[in-house]
mmCIF file of C-alpha atoms in Angstrom:
data_model
loop_
_atom_site.group_PDB
_atom_site.id
_atom_site.type_symbol
_atom_site.label_atom_id
_atom_site.label_comp_id
_atom_site.label_asym_id
_atom_site.label_seq_id
_atom_site.Cartn_x
_atom_site.Cartn_y
_atom_site.Cartn_z
ATOM 1 C CA UNK A 29 -16.512 6.218 24.977
ATOM 2 C CA UNK A 30 -15.893 4.893 21.457
ATOM 3 C CA UNK A 31 -12.217 4.108 22.090
ATOM 4 C CA UNK A 32 -13.038 1.908 25.081
ATOM 5 C CA UNK A 33 -15.570 -0.031 23.004
ATOM 6 C CA UNK A 34 -13.016 -0.535 20.247
ATOM 7 C CA UNK A 35 -10.328 -1.666 22.698
ATOM 8 C CA UNK A 36 -12.632 -4.376 24.019
ATOM 9 C CA UNK A 37 -12.836 -5.730 20.474
ATOM 10 C CA UNK A 38 -9.200 -5.400 19.396
ATOM 11 C CA UNK A 39 -7.198 -6.040 22.567
ATOM 12 C CA UNK A 40 -6.018 -9.661 22.804
ATOM 13 C CA UNK A 41 -7.144 -11.742 25.769
ATOM 14 C CA UNK A 42 -4.985 -14.036 27.874
ATOM 15 C CA UNK A 43 -6.483 -16.922 25.914
ATOM 16 C CA UNK A 44 -5.324 -15.295 22.669
ATOM 17 C CA UNK A 45 -1.801 -14.952 24.049
ATOM 18 C CA UNK A 46 -1.730 -18.603 25.101
ATOM 19 C CA UNK A 47 -2.755 -19.626 21.593
ATOM 20 C CA UNK A 48 0.109 -17.642 20.084
ATOM 21 C CA UNK A 49 2.574 -19.045 22.607
ATOM 22 C CA UNK A 50 1.577 -22.587 21.618
ATOM 23 C CA UNK A 51 2.353 -21.759 18.000
ATOM 24 C CA UNK A 52 5.666 -20.230 19.014
ATOM 25 C CA UNK A 53 6.606 -23.356 20.956
ATOM 26 C CA UNK A 54 6.404 -25.363 17.735
ATOM 27 C CA UNK A 55 8.606 -22.816 15.952
ATOM 28 C CA UNK A 56 11.107 -22.692 18.814
ATOM 29 C CA UNK A 57 11.502 -26.458 18.679
ATOM 30 C CA UNK A 58 12.178 -26.348 14.937
ATOM 31 C CA UNK A 59 14.701 -23.521 15.176
ATOM 32 C CA UNK A 60 16.546 -25.067 18.101
ATOM 33 C CA UNK A 61 20.228 -24.036 18.330
ATOM 34 C CA UNK A 62 19.779 -21.207 15.833
ATOM 35 C CA UNK A 63 20.153 -17.559 16.870
ATOM 36 C CA UNK A 64 16.540 -16.411 16.598
ATOM 37 C CA UNK A 65 14.229 -13.864 18.213
ATOM 38 C CA UNK A 66 10.518 -13.123 18.148
ATOM 39 C CA UNK A 67 10.029 -9.602 16.811
ATOM 40 C CA UNK A 68 7.177 -7.475 15.511
ATOM 41 C CA UNK A 69 3.951 -6.362 17.143
ATOM 42 C CA UNK A 70 3.531 -9.527 19.234
ATOM 43 C CA UNK A 71 6.898 -9.017 20.904
ATOM 44 C CA UNK A 72 6.205 -5.302 21.356
ATOM 45 C CA UNK A 73 2.731 -5.920 22.763
ATOM 46 C CA UNK A 74 0.958 -3.793 20.155
ATOM 47 C CA UNK A 75 -0.716 -6.612 18.196
ATOM 48 C CA UNK A 76 -4.419 -6.722 17.470
ATOM 49 C CA UNK A 77 -6.778 -9.525 18.342
ATOM 50 C CA UNK A 78 -7.508 -11.911 15.449
ATOM 51 C CA UNK A 79 -5.013 -10.025 13.317
ATOM 52 C CA UNK A 80 -1.747 -11.618 14.305
ATOM 53 C CA UNK A 81 1.239 -12.313 12.120
ATOM 54 C CA UNK A 82 4.198 -13.453 14.186
ATOM 55 C CA UNK A 83 7.642 -12.356 13.046
ATOM 56 C CA UNK A 84 10.542 -14.643 13.909
ATOM 57 C CA UNK A 85 13.990 -13.493 12.844
ATOM 58 C CA UNK A 86 16.852 -15.946 12.468
ATOM 59 C CA UNK A 87 20.180 -14.148 12.745
ATOM 60 C CA UNK A 88 23.454 -14.994 11.066
ATOM 61 C CA UNK A 89 26.857 -13.308 11.422
ATOM 62 C CA UNK A 90 27.010 -10.166 9.310
ATOM 63 C CA UNK A 91 30.195 -11.395 7.620
ATOM 64 C CA UNK A 92 28.329 -14.152 5.740
ATOM 65 C CA UNK A 93 26.625 -11.498 3.600
ATOM 66 C CA UNK A 94 23.234 -11.094 1.980
ATOM 67 C CA UNK A 95 23.746 -13.879 -0.576
ATOM 68 C CA UNK A 96 24.126 -16.398 2.246
ATOM 69 C CA UNK A 97 20.686 -15.431 3.558
ATOM 70 C CA UNK A 98 19.099 -16.014 0.155
ATOM 71 C CA UNK A 99 20.537 -19.496 -0.300
ATOM 72 C CA UNK A 100 22.100 -21.276 2.665
ATOM 73 C CA UNK A 101 20.093 -19.689 5.474
ATOM 74 C CA UNK A 102 16.798 -20.047 3.645
ATOM 75 C CA UNK A 103 17.464 -23.712 2.846
ATOM 76 C CA UNK A 104 18.391 -24.388 6.467
ATOM 77 C CA UNK A 105 15.114 -22.861 7.671
ATOM 78 C CA UNK A 106 13.055 -24.750 5.080
ATOM 79 C CA UNK A 107 14.635 -28.072 6.049
ATOM 80 C CA UNK A 108 13.547 -27.491 9.639
ATOM 81 C CA UNK A 109 9.894 -26.714 8.855
ATOM 82 C CA UNK A 110 9.313 -28.592 5.583
ATOM 83 C CA UNK A 111 6.669 -30.897 7.097
ATOM 84 C CA UNK A 112 4.589 -27.871 8.153
ATOM 85 C CA UNK A 113 2.252 -25.835 5.956
ATOM 86 C CA UNK A 114 4.606 -23.223 4.516
ATOM 87 C CA UNK A 115 5.076 -20.970 1.499
ATOM 88 C CA UNK A 116 7.953 -18.880 0.232
ATOM 89 C CA UNK A 117 7.555 -15.122 0.167
ATOM 90 C CA UNK A 118 9.772 -12.416 -1.244
ATOM 91 C CA UNK A 119 10.812 -9.016 0.048
ATOM 92 C CA UNK A 120 14.379 -7.714 -0.162
ATOM 93 C CA UNK A 121 15.303 -11.391 0.081
ATOM 94 C CA UNK A 122 13.185 -14.566 0.369
ATOM 95 C CA UNK A 123 11.644 -15.692 3.648
ATOM 96 C CA UNK A 124 9.229 -18.384 4.818
ATOM 97 C CA UNK A 125 5.601 -18.074 5.930
ATOM 98 C CA UNK A 126 4.409 -20.960 8.106
ATOM 99 C CA UNK A 127 0.721 -21.464 8.869
ATOM 100 C CA UNK A 128 -0.001 -23.147 12.206
ATOM 101 C CA UNK A 129 -3.534 -23.238 13.627
ATOM 102 C CA UNK A 130 -4.536 -20.383 11.285
ATOM 103 C CA UNK A 131 -1.713 -18.217 12.612
ATOM 104 C CA UNK A 132 0.884 -17.015 10.120
ATOM 105 C CA UNK A 133 4.493 -17.022 11.251
ATOM 106 C CA UNK A 134 7.011 -15.157 9.104
ATOM 107 C CA UNK A 135 10.461 -16.692 9.540
ATOM 108 C CA UNK A 136 12.954 -14.185 8.215
ATOM 109 C CA UNK A 137 16.715 -14.691 7.866
ATOM 110 C CA UNK A 138 18.685 -11.579 8.867
ATOM 111 C CA UNK A 139 22.201 -10.441 9.661
ATOM 112 C CA UNK A 140 23.282 -9.707 13.216
ATOM 113 C CA UNK A 141 24.620 -6.134 13.272
ATOM 114 C CA UNK A 142 25.848 -3.909 16.103
ATOM 115 C CA UNK A 143 23.296 -1.120 15.631
ATOM 116 C CA UNK A 144 20.392 -0.067 13.434
ATOM 117 C CA UNK A 145 22.490 2.342 11.390
ATOM 118 C CA UNK A 146 24.830 -0.524 10.452
ATOM 119 C CA UNK A 147 22.042 -2.537 8.803
ATOM 120 C CA UNK A 148 23.047 -4.399 5.652
ATOM 121 C CA UNK A 149 19.518 -5.512 4.762
ATOM 122 C CA UNK A 150 16.323 -3.681 5.733
ATOM 123 C CA UNK A 151 15.284 -6.356 8.243
ATOM 124 C CA UNK A 152 18.550 -6.110 10.202
ATOM 125 C CA UNK A 153 17.172 -3.038 12.018
ATOM 126 C CA UNK A 154 14.160 -4.898 13.388
ATOM 127 C CA UNK A 155 15.579 -5.941 16.803
ATOM 128 C CA UNK A 156 16.581 -2.333 17.436
ATOM 129 C CA UNK A 157 13.070 -1.165 16.543
ATOM 130 C CA UNK A 158 11.702 -3.673 19.048
ATOM 131 C CA UNK A 159 14.028 -2.470 21.809
ATOM 132 C CA UNK A 160 13.239 1.177 21.119
ATOM 133 C CA UNK A 161 9.468 0.692 21.169
ATOM 134 C CA UNK A 162 9.362 -1.571 24.232
ATOM 135 C CA UNK A 163 11.521 0.889 26.176
ATOM 136 C CA UNK A 164 9.271 3.852 25.291
ATOM 137 C CA UNK A 165 5.753 2.416 25.613
ATOM 138 C CA UNK A 166 3.957 1.417 28.800
ATOM 139 C CA UNK A 167 0.820 -0.751 28.830
ATOM 140 C CA UNK A 168 -1.476 2.213 28.212
ATOM 141 C CA UNK A 169 0.752 3.353 25.364
ATOM 142 C CA UNK A 170 0.449 -0.069 23.747
ATOM 143 C CA UNK A 171 -3.337 0.239 23.822
ATOM 144 C CA UNK A 172 -3.070 3.684 22.239
ATOM 145 C CA UNK A 173 -1.048 2.108 19.421
ATOM 146 C CA UNK A 174 -3.741 -0.538 18.994
ATOM 147 C CA UNK A 175 -6.378 2.166 18.603
ATOM 148 C CA UNK A 176 -4.289 4.024 16.044
ATOM 149 C CA UNK A 177 -3.591 0.853 14.062
ATOM 150 C CA UNK A 178 -7.265 -0.110 13.958
ATOM 151 C CA UNK A 179 -8.252 3.448 13.002
ATOM 152 C CA UNK A 180 -5.758 3.418 10.133
ATOM 153 C CA UNK A 181 -6.927 -0.018 9.024
ATOM 154 C CA UNK A 182 -10.528 1.185 9.076
ATOM 155 C CA UNK A 183 -9.834 4.176 6.847
ATOM 156 C CA UNK A 184 -7.526 2.171 4.557
ATOM 157 C CA UNK A 185 -4.140 3.800 5.202
ATOM 158 C CA UNK A 186 -2.399 1.034 7.174
ATOM 159 C CA UNK A 187 0.370 -1.030 5.610
ATOM 160 C CA UNK A 188 3.750 0.079 4.264
ATOM 161 C CA UNK A 189 3.718 -2.366 1.349
ATOM 162 C CA UNK A 190 3.743 -0.854 -2.130
ATOM 163 C CA UNK A 191 0.165 -1.965 -2.757
ATOM 164 C CA UNK A 192 -1.064 0.303 0.064
ATOM 165 C CA UNK A 193 1.708 2.907 0.535
ATOM 166 C CA UNK A 194 0.411 3.510 4.027
ATOM 167 C CA UNK A 195 1.689 3.637 7.602
ATOM 168 C CA UNK A 196 3.722 0.745 8.983
ATOM 169 C CA UNK A 197 3.162 -0.674 12.448
ATOM 170 C CA UNK A 198 6.450 0.895 13.518
ATOM 171 C CA UNK A 199 5.267 4.297 12.259
ATOM 172 C CA UNK A 200 2.107 4.070 14.388
ATOM 173 C CA UNK A 201 4.216 3.206 17.427
ATOM 174 C CA UNK A 202 6.496 6.186 16.846
ATOM 175 C CA UNK A 203 3.507 8.504 16.426
ATOM 176 C CA UNK A 204 2.158 7.419 19.816
ATOM 177 C CA UNK A 205 5.591 7.745 21.426
ATOM 178 C CA UNK A 206 5.950 11.265 20.005
ATOM 179 C CA UNK A 207 2.449 12.624 20.649
ATOM 180 C CA UNK A 208 1.536 10.579 23.722
ATOM 181 C CA UNK A 209 -1.848 9.078 22.873
ATOM 182 C CA UNK A 210 -4.330 8.275 20.121
ATOM 183 C CA UNK A 211 -6.402 11.437 20.504
ATOM 184 C CA UNK A 212 -3.344 13.676 20.468
ATOM 185 C CA UNK A 213 -2.116 12.034 17.254
ATOM 186 C CA UNK A 214 -5.474 12.785 15.636
ATOM 187 C CA UNK A 215 -5.517 16.363 16.928
ATOM 188 C CA UNK A 216 -2.114 17.042 15.399
ATOM 189 C CA UNK A 217 -2.770 15.080 12.200
ATOM 190 C CA UNK A 218 -5.984 17.042 11.609
ATOM 191 C CA UNK A 219 -3.788 20.152 11.265
ATOM 192 C CA UNK A 220 -1.083 18.610 9.087
ATOM 193 C CA UNK A 221 0.163 20.401 6.012
ATOM 194 C CA UNK A 222 3.057 18.787 4.204
ATOM 195 C CA UNK A 223 5.974 18.666 4.511
ATOM 196 C CA UNK A 224 5.400 17.325 8.038
ATOM 197 C CA UNK A 225 8.400 16.720 10.286
ATOM 198 C CA UNK A 226 8.161 14.575 13.416
ATOM 199 C CA UNK A 227 11.572 14.261 15.017
ATOM 200 C CA UNK A 228 12.190 11.800 17.822
ATOM 201 C CA UNK A 229 15.807 12.108 16.730
ATOM 202 C CA UNK A 230 17.689 14.520 14.512
ATOM 203 C CA UNK A 231 17.850 13.339 10.894
ATOM 204 C CA UNK A 232 21.249 12.445 9.467
ATOM 205 C CA UNK A 233 20.252 13.400 5.926
ATOM 206 C CA UNK A 234 17.799 15.640 4.093
ATOM 207 C CA UNK A 235 14.497 13.963 3.249
ATOM 208 C CA UNK A 236 12.111 15.095 0.522
ATOM 209 C CA UNK A 237 8.995 13.027 1.311
ATOM 210 C CA UNK A 238 5.767 14.729 2.476
ATOM 211 C CA UNK A 239 5.901 13.042 5.921
ATOM 212 C CA UNK A 240 9.255 12.731 7.648
ATOM 213 C CA UNK A 241 9.877 10.631 10.763
ATOM 214 C CA UNK A 242 13.621 9.944 11.046
ATOM 215 C CA UNK A 243 14.198 6.459 12.420
ATOM 216 C CA UNK A 244 15.476 6.738 16.015
ATOM 217 C CA UNK A 245 17.686 3.677 15.464
ATOM 218 C CA UNK A 246 18.941 4.796 12.037
ATOM 219 C CA UNK A 247 18.512 8.554 11.473
ATOM 220 C CA UNK A 248 19.565 8.220 7.823
ATOM 221 C CA UNK A 249 16.215 6.521 7.171
ATOM 222 C CA UNK A 250 12.744 8.063 6.963
ATOM 223 C CA UNK A 251 10.273 5.621 8.551
ATOM 224 C CA UNK A 252 7.367 7.090 6.561
ATOM 225 C CA UNK A 253 9.142 7.379 3.203
ATOM 226 C CA UNK A 254 6.645 4.953 1.656
ATOM 227 C CA UNK A 255 3.510 6.803 2.809
ATOM 228 C CA UNK A 256 1.762 8.404 -0.155
ATOM 229 C CA UNK A 257 0.421 11.944 -0.079
ATOM 230 C CA UNK A 258 -3.033 10.481 -0.732
ATOM 231 C CA UNK A 259 -2.844 8.431 2.471
ATOM 232 C CA UNK A 260 -1.462 11.342 4.485
ATOM 233 C CA UNK A 261 -4.371 13.487 3.285
ATOM 234 C CA UNK A 262 -6.904 10.724 3.971
ATOM 235 C CA UNK A 263 -5.590 10.262 7.510
ATOM 236 C CA UNK A 264 -5.658 14.002 8.178
ATOM 237 C CA UNK A 265 -9.247 14.371 6.940
ATOM 238 C CA UNK A 266 -10.391 11.275 8.856
ATOM 239 C CA UNK A 267 -8.750 12.609 12.027
ATOM 240 C CA UNK A 268 -10.587 15.906 11.643
ATOM 241 C CA UNK A 269 -13.959 14.240 11.120
ATOM 242 C CA UNK A 270 -13.483 11.719 13.925
ATOM 243 C CA UNK A 271 -12.697 14.458 16.425
ATOM 244 C CA UNK A 272 -15.866 16.275 15.342
ATOM 245 C CA UNK A 273 -18.058 13.214 15.476
ATOM 246 C CA UNK A 274 -16.456 10.057 16.944
ATOM 247 C CA UNK A 275 -17.919 6.870 15.508
ATOM 248 C CA UNK A 276 -17.036 3.194 15.393
ATOM 249 C CA UNK A 277 -17.467 3.537 11.609
ATOM 250 C CA UNK A 278 -13.882 4.838 11.395
ATOM 251 C CA UNK A 279 -12.550 1.655 12.976
ATOM 252 C CA UNK A 280 -14.936 -0.832 11.408
ATOM 253 C CA UNK A 281 -16.506 0.680 8.277
ATOM 254 C CA UNK A 282 -19.867 -0.718 7.254
ATOM 255 C CA UNK A 283 -20.369 -2.377 3.902
ATOM 256 C CA UNK A 284 -22.691 -0.387 1.689
ATOM 257 C CA UNK A 285 -23.526 -2.383 -1.412
ATOM 258 C CA UNK A 286 -25.959 -0.200 -3.321
ATOM 259 C CA UNK A 287 -24.302 2.172 -5.745
ATOM 260 C CA UNK A 288 -25.231 3.379 -9.202
ATOM 261 C CA UNK A 289 -22.813 2.855 -12.093
ATOM 262 C CA UNK A 290 -21.894 6.354 -13.259
ATOM 263 C CA UNK A 291 -20.245 6.731 -16.641
ATOM 264 C CA UNK A 292 -18.763 3.650 -18.299
ATOM 265 C CA UNK A 293 -16.683 1.296 -16.167
ATOM 266 C CA UNK A 294 -14.214 -1.147 -17.700
ATOM 267 C CA UNK A 295 -13.222 -4.089 -15.505
ATOM 268 C CA UNK A 296 -9.940 -5.900 -16.181
ATOM 269 C CA UNK A 297 -9.507 -9.144 -14.218
ATOM 270 C CA UNK A 298 -5.912 -10.386 -14.212
ATOM 271 C CA UNK A 299 -4.993 -13.893 -13.148
ATOM 272 C CA UNK A 300 -1.239 -14.266 -12.639
ATOM 273 C CA UNK A 301 0.317 -17.569 -13.702
ATOM 274 C CA UNK A 302 3.637 -17.004 -11.940
ATOM 275 C CA UNK A 303 4.536 -16.234 -8.342
ATOM 276 C CA UNK A 304 6.522 -13.117 -7.631
ATOM 277 C CA UNK A 305 7.270 -10.659 -4.840
ATOM 278 C CA UNK A 306 4.223 -8.624 -3.834
ATOM 279 C CA UNK A 307 6.140 -5.358 -4.112
ATOM 280 C CA UNK A 308 7.430 -6.263 -7.579
ATOM 281 C CA UNK A 309 3.932 -7.174 -8.792
ATOM 282 C CA UNK A 310 2.332 -4.085 -7.290
ATOM 283 C CA UNK A 311 5.077 -1.831 -8.578
ATOM 284 C CA UNK A 312 4.164 -3.033 -12.068
ATOM 285 C CA UNK A 313 0.428 -2.747 -11.384
ATOM 286 C CA UNK A 314 0.788 0.845 -10.193
ATOM 287 C CA UNK A 315 2.803 1.682 -13.304
ATOM 288 C CA UNK A 316 0.084 0.022 -15.385
ATOM 289 C CA UNK A 317 -2.637 2.093 -13.713
ATOM 290 C CA UNK A 318 -0.732 5.318 -14.401
ATOM 291 C CA UNK A 319 0.056 4.283 -17.963
ATOM 292 C CA UNK A 320 -3.558 3.320 -18.705
ATOM 293 C CA UNK A 321 -4.808 6.660 -17.391
ATOM 294 C CA UNK A 322 -2.230 8.664 -19.364
ATOM 295 C CA UNK A 323 -2.860 6.736 -22.584
ATOM 296 C CA UNK A 324 -6.636 7.092 -22.393
ATOM 297 C CA UNK A 325 -6.340 10.832 -21.803
ATOM 298 C CA UNK A 326 -3.860 11.109 -24.649
ATOM 299 C CA UNK A 327 -6.354 9.445 -27.002
ATOM 300 C CA UNK A 328 -9.057 11.876 -25.938
ATOM 301 C CA UNK A 329 -11.059 9.967 -23.323
ATOM 302 C CA UNK A 330 -12.247 11.804 -20.231
ATOM 303 C CA UNK A 331 -11.040 9.635 -17.366
ATOM 304 C CA UNK A 332 -12.854 9.792 -14.028
ATOM 305 C CA UNK A 333 -10.790 7.254 -12.095
ATOM 306 C CA UNK A 334 -8.489 4.240 -12.435
ATOM 307 C CA UNK A 335 -7.817 1.940 -9.477
ATOM 308 C CA UNK A 336 -6.458 -1.536 -8.809
ATOM 309 C CA UNK A 337 -6.925 -4.035 -5.994
ATOM 310 C CA UNK A 338 -6.279 -7.689 -5.239
ATOM 311 C CA UNK A 339 -3.327 -9.832 -4.191
ATOM 312 C CA UNK A 340 -0.368 -11.383 -6.008
ATOM 313 C CA UNK A 341 -2.554 -13.948 -7.789
ATOM 314 C CA UNK A 342 -5.738 -12.131 -8.778
ATOM 315 C CA UNK A 343 -5.831 -8.424 -9.545
ATOM 316 C CA UNK A 344 -8.661 -6.184 -10.693
ATOM 317 C CA UNK A 345 -8.112 -2.915 -12.536
ATOM 318 C CA UNK A 346 -11.198 -0.706 -12.809
ATOM 319 C CA UNK A 347 -11.309 2.134 -15.337
ATOM 320 C CA UNK A 348 -14.122 4.674 -15.029
ATOM 321 C CA UNK A 349 -14.741 6.965 -18.002
ATOM 322 C CA UNK A 350 -17.267 9.708 -18.604
ATOM 323 C CA UNK A 351 -18.080 7.727 -21.748
ATOM 324 C CA UNK A 352 -16.469 4.828 -23.585
ATOM 325 C CA UNK A 353 -17.673 6.285 -26.883
ATOM 326 C CA UNK A 354 -15.355 8.668 -28.651
ATOM 327 C CA UNK A 355 -15.257 9.913 -32.229
ATOM 328 C CA UNK A 356 -13.022 8.406 -34.884
ATOM 329 C CA UNK A 357 -11.929 11.938 -35.822
ATOM 330 C CA UNK A 358 -10.976 14.956 -33.740
ATOM 331 C CA UNK A 359 -10.230 18.652 -34.087
ATOM 332 C CA UNK A 360 -6.493 19.292 -34.284
ATOM 333 C CA UNK A 361 -5.540 22.806 -33.165
ATOM 334 C CA UNK A 362 -2.594 24.247 -35.061
ATOM 335 C CA UNK A 363 -0.399 27.365 -34.853
ATOM 336 C CA UNK A 364 -1.259 31.020 -35.430
ATOM 337 C CA UNK A 365 -0.927 32.211 -39.046
ATOM 338 C CA UNK A 366 2.317 34.105 -38.267
ATOM 339 C CA UNK A 367 4.060 31.160 -36.612
ATOM 340 C CA UNK A 368 7.267 29.752 -38.091
ATOM 341 C CA UNK A 369 5.792 26.246 -37.760
ATOM 342 C CA UNK A 370 2.907 26.924 -40.163
ATOM 343 C CA UNK A 371 4.538 25.181 -43.150
ATOM 344 C CA UNK A 372 5.299 22.099 -41.092
ATOM 345 C CA UNK A 373 1.669 21.953 -39.913
ATOM 346 C CA UNK A 374 0.332 22.283 -43.478
ATOM 347 C CA UNK A 375 2.686 19.586 -44.739
ATOM 348 C CA UNK A 376 1.677 17.078 -42.052
ATOM 349 C CA UNK A 377 -2.086 17.646 -42.083
ATOM 350 C CA UNK A 378 -5.115 17.424 -44.380
ATOM 351 C CA UNK A 379 -8.502 19.157 -44.184
ATOM 352 C CA UNK A 380 -6.814 22.380 -43.072
ATOM 353 C CA UNK A 381 -8.560 25.711 -42.563
ATOM 354 C CA UNK A 382 -7.984 29.080 -40.953
ATOM 355 C CA UNK A 383 -10.224 29.798 -37.995
ATOM 356 C CA UNK A 384 -11.816 33.108 -37.034
ATOM 357 C CA UNK A 385 -9.047 33.516 -34.460
ATOM 358 C CA UNK A 386 -6.312 33.375 -37.125
ATOM 359 C CA UNK A 387 -5.198 29.929 -36.027
ATOM 360 C CA UNK A 388 -4.888 26.923 -38.345
ATOM 361 C CA UNK A 389 -7.010 23.848 -37.705
ATOM 362 C CA UNK A 390 -7.272 20.381 -39.206
ATOM 363 C CA UNK A 391 -9.231 17.158 -38.836
ATOM 364 C CA UNK A 392 -7.236 14.145 -37.691
ATOM 365 C CA UNK A 393 -8.109 10.488 -37.353
ATOM 366 C CA UNK A 394 -7.448 8.873 -33.996
ATOM 367 C CA UNK A 395 -4.925 6.047 -34.086
ATOM 368 C CA UNK A 396 -7.013 4.175 -31.541
ATOM 369 C CA UNK A 397 -10.488 4.854 -30.228
ATOM 370 C CA UNK A 398 -11.367 1.644 -28.411
ATOM 371 C CA UNK A 399 -10.802 2.180 -24.676
ATOM 372 C CA UNK A 400 -10.651 -1.526 -23.895
ATOM 373 C CA UNK A 401 -7.846 -2.096 -26.404
ATOM 374 C CA UNK A 402 -5.911 0.922 -25.132
ATOM 375 C CA UNK A 403 -6.192 -0.245 -21.517
ATOM 376 C CA UNK A 404 -5.007 -3.772 -22.303
ATOM 377 C CA UNK A 405 -2.047 -2.508 -24.343
ATOM 378 C CA UNK A 406 -0.819 -0.442 -21.415
ATOM 379 C CA UNK A 407 -0.613 -3.204 -18.812
ATOM 380 C CA UNK A 408 3.090 -3.596 -18.042
ATOM 381 C CA UNK A 409 3.134 -6.805 -15.998
ATOM 382 C CA UNK A 410 6.291 -8.809 -16.631
ATOM 383 C CA UNK A 411 4.897 -12.083 -15.284
ATOM 384 C CA UNK A 412 2.586 -14.276 -17.355
ATOM 385 C CA UNK A 413 -1.100 -13.605 -16.832
ATOM 386 C CA UNK A 414 -4.562 -14.263 -18.229
ATOM 387 C CA UNK A 415 -6.997 -11.408 -18.628
ATOM 388 C CA UNK A 416 -10.770 -11.112 -18.700
ATOM 389 C CA UNK A 417 -12.237 -7.728 -19.595
ATOM 390 C CA UNK A 418 -15.791 -6.422 -19.728
ATOM 391 C CA UNK A 419 -17.854 -3.276 -19.331
ATOM 392 C CA UNK A 420 -19.662 -3.224 -16.011
ATOM 393 C CA UNK A 421 -23.399 -3.749 -16.333
ATOM 394 C CA UNK A 422 -24.533 -5.120 -13.000
ATOM 395 C CA UNK A 423 -23.535 -4.379 -9.436
ATOM 396 C CA UNK A 424 -20.992 -6.986 -8.466
ATOM 397 C CA UNK A 425 -18.639 -7.506 -5.535
ATOM 398 C CA UNK A 426 -18.079 -5.269 -2.538
ATOM 399 C CA UNK A 427 -14.791 -3.859 -3.821
ATOM 400 C CA UNK A 428 -16.363 -2.697 -7.079
ATOM 401 C CA UNK A 429 -19.162 -1.058 -5.109
ATOM 402 C CA UNK A 430 -16.523 0.711 -3.032
ATOM 403 C CA UNK A 431 -14.816 1.871 -6.237
ATOM 404 C CA UNK A 432 -18.099 3.237 -7.576
ATOM 405 C CA UNK A 433 -19.055 4.920 -4.322
ATOM 406 C CA UNK A 434 -15.695 6.702 -3.852
ATOM 407 C CA UNK A 435 -16.814 8.407 -0.625
ATOM 408 C CA UNK A 436 -15.605 6.508 2.475
ATOM 409 C CA UNK A 437 -18.444 5.435 4.771
ATOM 410 C CA UNK A 438 -16.810 7.282 7.663
ATOM 411 C CA UNK A 439 -16.917 10.557 5.737
ATOM 412 C CA UNK A 440 -20.508 10.585 4.537
#
């Protein structure tokens, strides 16, 4: 059975666990006498082999407030690990990523609260998530979560960060707890039609997102609020096709490199000079993508697709047009001859005539008809960056081939 094959690949061995424990020993020594806990998928037993980020939360009394976490707590943590390979990262507040033996450990300052619904920062709920999941999943259930995570990774819908807008690890765990197993999740997801409500607890507010899973530890929060409709639809379609024809391709998609360039494809390579939070950067990138698409359509280009990918340092925006060539002039359609706006149209336009349909027309010059210039003008990044732009001629990297292909390998 496909799932058993996949589990053999993704389920950590005892040797893997020992390796992680060795890393944790180093962290425990450094955080000695602090109030800290190991959280996340490793603690819950739902982590994937060779895909392990360890989450360590350092707790401070809730009375010290969020500002204390950003300054005092962070400095305290840095002083304890400053001789290790570490970098600063940014979410709701800064935290530290330590790299030990190629294992990343996120050390996150948080506030100690009485319950999940009393959270002051988003991470304060984490220990309650851990307790909920570990008390509702047995060993088989943990394997079912692993299968669901790998499936979602394979089809590209895993990760709650703004760049992906997919399912979080916690969401996958709740789906397994609710439906019982991997196959049952797929069976139900294949029939989804939004809005979808999955209630392990009664919600304490009205949610408007397409997929609603009220958080069992804080029912005022929708666990899947960040999941885009695109990713919900992708997951539903993938579930349907997997159930029809199970294949390892869904879990580990093959890399198909040959793809014809259709239309004209503009590539914008952005190199960011400043470090910033991933969600802040990708919020601006997503706005840029939408703005580029709207502007190009407004100027008369027929846009096939606009996508972006990368990290917080190097980002690619690909713009696919039916054609990059567009006329300097265009037909401007005016009002009917009996309209009250006819005088205004005549005053503002030249080369005016009455069409056979009784409507006024004119010829107008486009303000801009160079797609490359339009695209560059509509990038709204607030950090400093360098840009390289060119029209795609040759087949390049795997991600561009994926952009050109469109169709996921698991679908066709």
